[in-house]
């Protein structure tokens, strides 16, 4: 059997990989909640959103915060690909695990696909906003008019379509991933499985609909 060479600081034991995936998943969900709440300033108006974004990006804490984000997203993606690869290998060797995998839902079987779509979205998203054009604000050119950039992009139909598709994929990823993370960490059991599944669906719908509201609202109603 061909073995994938170990990557430094990435665990090789299957259970450890799953634990890293689960912990980083919950941290990413924490980021998603904070990012969503911050984006609500878009509905307060340009000054509020620009002031919020400026405060965030000019804080000295931004560098450690971004390094932490890179670490949790990076670990989640690498261990996710490794676990998917391990499952393929196990399937090829016709282990009993194949039977168990066969029982999965559509969402659990397509985690790698929804995950890769989210990764493509994230690269596009950062290129568009974080590293995108610098529009100086009218009141103070030192402050970036990120509000205008967001609103400008959300008037383009294919941006809106791509954003809504990507955040729906994110919802599908969360619908399985959220309850799976709790199970891996031993925070849910057979008794609480059904409840956790429903909470997972709730979290998935909340983020898919919540994040879709921004592009759809600005596309329909402008600034
Ligand atoms: C659909 C609504 C969304 C809007 C309006 C939005 C807006 C933004 C903006 C304007 C920035 C740049 C902030 C700045 O540098 O001043 C940003 C950064 C970022 N966004 Fe989003 N975002 C959305 C959805 C998402 C989603 C769904 C994810 C995750 C999958 C995400 C992940 C990130 C990350 C990781 C950063 C970089 C944070 C940093 O390095 O400081 N965003 N977003």
Coordinates of C-alpha atoms and ligand atoms in Angstrom, one line a residue:
X1 CA 0.0 0.0 0.0
X2 CA 1.5 3.4 -0.9
X3 CA 1.8 5.7 2.1
X4 CA 1.5 9.5 1.8
X5 CA 4.6 11.1 3.3
X6 CA 4.0 12.8 6.7
X7 CA 3.7 16.6 6.6
X8 CA 5.4 18.4 9.5
X9 CA 2.9 19.5 12.2
X10 CA 0.1 17.5 10.6
X11 CA -0.9 14.4 12.6
X12 CA -0.8 11.1 10.8
X13 CA -3.2 9.1 13.1
X14 CA -6.7 9.0 11.6
X15 CA -8.4 10.0 14.9
X16 CA -6.0 12.9 15.4
X17 CA -6.6 14.2 11.9
X18 CA -10.3 14.1 12.5
X19 CA -9.9 15.9 15.8
X20 CA -7.9 18.6 14.1
X21 CA -10.6 18.9 11.4
X22 CA -13.3 19.1 14.1
X23 CA -11.6 21.8 16.2
X24 CA -10.6 23.9 13.3
X25 CA -14.1 23.6 11.8
X26 CA -15.6 25.0 15.1
X27 CA -13.1 27.9 15.0
X28 CA -13.9 28.6 11.4
X29 CA -17.6 28.7 12.3
X30 CA -16.8 31.2 15.1
X31 CA -15.0 33.4 12.4
X32 CA -18.1 33.0 10.1
X33 CA -20.4 34.3 12.9
X34 CA -18.1 37.3 13.7
X35 CA -17.6 38.1 9.9
X36 CA -21.4 37.9 9.4
X37 CA -22.1 40.3 12.3
X38 CA -19.5 42.7 11.0
X39 CA -21.0 42.7 7.5
X40 CA -24.3 43.8 9.0
X41 CA -22.7 47.3 9.2
X42 CA -23.3 47.3 5.4
X43 CA -27.0 47.9 6.2
X44 CA -26.1 50.8 8.6
X45 CA -24.4 52.7 5.8
X46 CA -21.1 53.6 4.1
X47 CA -19.6 55.5 7.0
X48 CA -20.4 52.9 9.6
X49 CA -19.1 50.0 7.4
X50 CA -15.9 51.9 6.3
X51 CA -15.2 53.0 9.9
X52 CA -15.7 49.4 11.1
X53 CA -13.4 47.9 8.4
X54 CA -10.8 50.6 9.0
X55 CA -10.7 50.0 12.8
X56 CA -10.3 46.3 12.1
X57 CA -7.5 46.5 9.5
X58 CA -5.6 49.3 11.3
X59 CA -5.5 47.5 14.6
X60 CA -2.1 46.0 15.6
X61 CA -4.0 42.8 16.4
X62 CA -4.8 42.3 12.7
X63 CA -1.6 40.4 12.0
X64 CA -1.8 37.8 14.7
X65 CA -5.5 37.5 13.9
X66 CA -4.8 36.9 10.2
X67 CA -2.0 34.4 11.0
X68 CA -4.5 32.5 13.3
X69 CA -7.1 32.5 10.5
X70 CA -4.6 31.2 8.0
X71 CA -3.6 28.5 10.4
X72 CA -7.1 27.3 11.1
X73 CA -8.2 27.4 7.5
X74 CA -5.0 25.8 6.4
X75 CA -5.1 22.9 8.9
X76 CA -8.8 22.3 8.1
X77 CA -8.2 22.1 4.4
X78 CA -5.1 19.9 4.6
X79 CA -6.5 17.5 7.1
X80 CA -9.8 17.5 5.2
X81 CA -8.0 16.4 2.0
X82 CA -6.1 13.8 3.9
X83 CA -9.2 12.3 5.5
X84 CA -10.9 12.2 2.1
X85 CA -7.8 10.5 0.6
X86 CA -7.7 7.9 3.5
X87 CA -11.4 7.1 2.9
X88 CA -10.7 6.5 -0.9
X89 CA -7.8 4.2 0.0
X90 CA -9.9 2.3 2.5
X91 CA -12.7 1.9 -0.1
X92 CA -10.2 0.6 -2.7
X93 CA -9.1 -2.1 -0.3
X94 CA -12.6 -3.1 0.3
X95 CA -12.6 -2.8 4.1
X96 CA -15.7 -3.2 6.1
X97 CA -15.7 0.6 6.3
X98 CA -17.1 0.7 2.7
X99 CA -20.4 -0.5 4.0
X100 CA -20.5 2.3 6.5
X101 CA -19.5 5.0 3.9
X102 CA -22.3 3.7 1.6
X103 CA -24.9 4.8 4.2
X104 CA -23.8 8.5 4.1
X105 CA -26.1 11.3 3.1
X106 CA -25.6 13.3 -0.2
X107 CA -24.0 16.1 1.9
X108 CA -21.6 13.8 3.7
X109 CA -20.5 12.2 0.4
X110 CA -19.9 15.5 -1.3
X111 CA -17.9 17.2 1.5
X112 CA -14.7 17.3 -0.7
X113 CA -16.6 18.9 -3.6
X114 CA -18.4 21.5 -1.4
X115 CA -15.1 22.1 0.4
X116 CA -13.2 22.8 -2.8
X117 CA -15.9 25.1 -4.1
X118 CA -15.6 27.1 -0.8
X119 CA -11.8 27.2 -1.2
X120 CA -12.2 28.6 -4.8
X121 CA -14.7 31.1 -3.5
X122 CA -12.4 32.2 -0.6
X123 CA -9.4 32.8 -3.0
X124 CA -11.7 34.8 -5.3
X125 CA -13.3 36.7 -2.3
X126 CA -9.9 37.7 -0.9
X127 CA -8.6 38.8 -4.3
X128 CA -11.8 40.9 -4.8
X129 CA -12.1 42.6 -1.5
X130 CA -9.0 42.2 0.7
X131 CA -6.5 42.6 -2.1
X132 CA -8.9 44.4 -4.5
X133 CA -8.8 48.0 -5.7
X134 CA -8.3 50.7 -3.2
X135 CA -11.1 53.3 -3.4
X136 CA -10.2 56.3 -1.1
X137 CA -13.2 57.5 0.9
X138 CA -14.5 61.1 0.1
X139 CA -14.1 62.3 3.7
X140 CA -10.7 60.9 4.3
X141 CA -8.5 59.3 1.6
X142 CA -6.6 57.4 4.3
X143 CA -9.7 55.4 4.9
X144 CA -10.6 52.9 2.3
X145 CA -14.1 53.1 0.8
X146 CA -14.6 49.3 1.0
X147 CA -18.4 49.9 1.2
X148 CA -18.4 51.2 -2.4
X149 CA -16.3 48.3 -3.6
X150 CA -18.7 45.7 -2.1
X151 CA -21.8 47.5 -3.4
X152 CA -20.2 47.9 -6.9
X153 CA -19.3 44.2 -7.1
X154 CA -22.8 43.1 -6.0
X155 CA -24.4 45.0 -8.9
X156 CA -22.8 42.4 -11.3
X157 CA -25.1 39.5 -11.8
X158 CA -22.5 36.7 -12.1
X159 CA -20.8 37.9 -8.9
X160 CA -24.1 37.6 -7.1
X161 CA -24.8 34.2 -8.7
X162 CA -21.3 32.9 -7.7
X163 CA -21.7 34.3 -4.2
X164 CA -25.1 32.7 -3.6
X165 CA -24.0 29.4 -5.1
X166 CA -20.8 29.3 -3.0
X167 CA -22.6 30.2 0.3
X168 CA -25.2 27.5 -0.5
X169 CA -22.3 25.0 -0.9
X170 CA -21.0 26.3 2.5
X171 CA -24.5 25.6 3.9
X172 CA -24.3 22.0 2.6
X173 CA -20.8 21.6 4.0
X174 CA -21.9 22.9 7.4
X175 CA -25.1 20.7 7.5
X176 CA -22.9 17.6 7.7
X177 CA -19.7 19.2 9.2
X178 CA -21.2 20.8 12.3
X179 CA -22.8 17.7 13.7
X180 CA -19.8 15.6 12.6
X181 CA -17.4 17.9 14.5
X182 CA -19.4 17.5 17.7
X183 CA -19.5 13.7 17.3
X184 CA -15.8 13.5 16.6
X185 CA -15.0 15.5 19.8
X186 CA -17.3 13.2 21.8
X187 CA -19.7 16.1 22.5
X188 CA -22.7 14.2 21.1
X189 CA -23.8 10.6 21.2
X190 CA -26.5 8.3 19.9
X191 CA -29.1 9.9 22.2
X192 CA -28.5 13.4 21.0
X193 CA -27.8 12.5 17.3
X194 CA -31.2 13.6 16.0
X195 CA -31.2 16.9 17.9
X196 CA -27.6 17.6 16.7
X197 CA -28.6 16.9 13.1
X198 CA -31.4 19.5 13.3
X199 CA -29.2 22.0 15.0
X200 CA -26.7 21.4 12.2
X201 CA -29.4 22.1 9.6
X202 CA -30.3 25.3 11.4
X203 CA -26.7 26.5 11.5
X204 CA -26.4 25.6 7.7
X205 CA -29.6 27.5 6.8
X206 CA -28.6 30.5 9.0
X207 CA -25.2 31.0 7.3
X208 CA -26.4 30.2 3.7
X209 CA -29.4 32.6 3.9
X210 CA -27.6 35.1 6.1
X211 CA -24.6 35.4 3.7
X212 CA -26.8 35.4 0.6
X213 CA -28.7 38.4 1.9
X214 CA -25.8 40.8 1.2
X215 CA -25.3 40.2 -2.5
X216 CA -29.0 39.7 -3.2
X217 CA -30.0 42.9 -1.4
X218 CA -27.5 45.2 -3.1
X219 CA -28.2 43.6 -6.5
X220 CA -31.9 44.3 -6.1
X221 CA -31.9 47.6 -4.3
X222 CA -28.5 49.2 -4.8
X223 CA -26.7 51.2 -2.1
Ligands
LIG1 C1 -21.4 37.3 1.2 C2 -21.1 38.2 2.1 C3 -19.7 38.7 2.4 C4 -19.2 39.9 2.4 C5 -20.0 41.2 2.0 C6 -17.8 39.9 2.8 C7 -17.0 41.0 2.9 C8 -15.6 41.0 3.1 C9 -14.8 42.2 3.0 C10 -15.2 43.5 2.5 C11 -13.5 41.8 3.3 C12 -12.2 42.6 3.3 C13 -12.1 43.4 4.6 C14 -10.9 44.3 4.6 O1 -9.8 43.9 4.3 O2 -11.2 45.5 4.8 C15 -13.6 40.3 3.7 C16 -12.5 39.6 4.1 C17 -12.6 38.2 4.4 N1 -13.7 37.4 4.2 FE1 -15.6 38.0 3.6 N2 -17.5 38.6 3.1 C18 -18.5 37.8 2.8 C19 -18.6 36.4 2.9 C20 -17.5 35.6 3.3 C21 -17.5 34.2 3.5 C22 -18.8 33.3 3.2 C23 -16.3 33.8 4.0 C24 -15.8 32.4 4.3 C25 -16.0 31.3 3.6 C26 -15.5 35.0 4.1 C27 -14.2 35.0 4.5 C28 -13.4 36.1 4.5 C29 -12.0 36.1 5.0 C30 -11.2 34.9 5.5 C31 -11.5 37.4 4.9 C32 -10.1 38.0 5.3 C33 -10.1 38.5 6.7 C34 -8.8 39.1 7.1 O3 -7.7 38.7 6.6 O4 -8.8 40.2 7.8 N3 -16.2 36.1 3.7 N4 -14.9 39.9 3.5

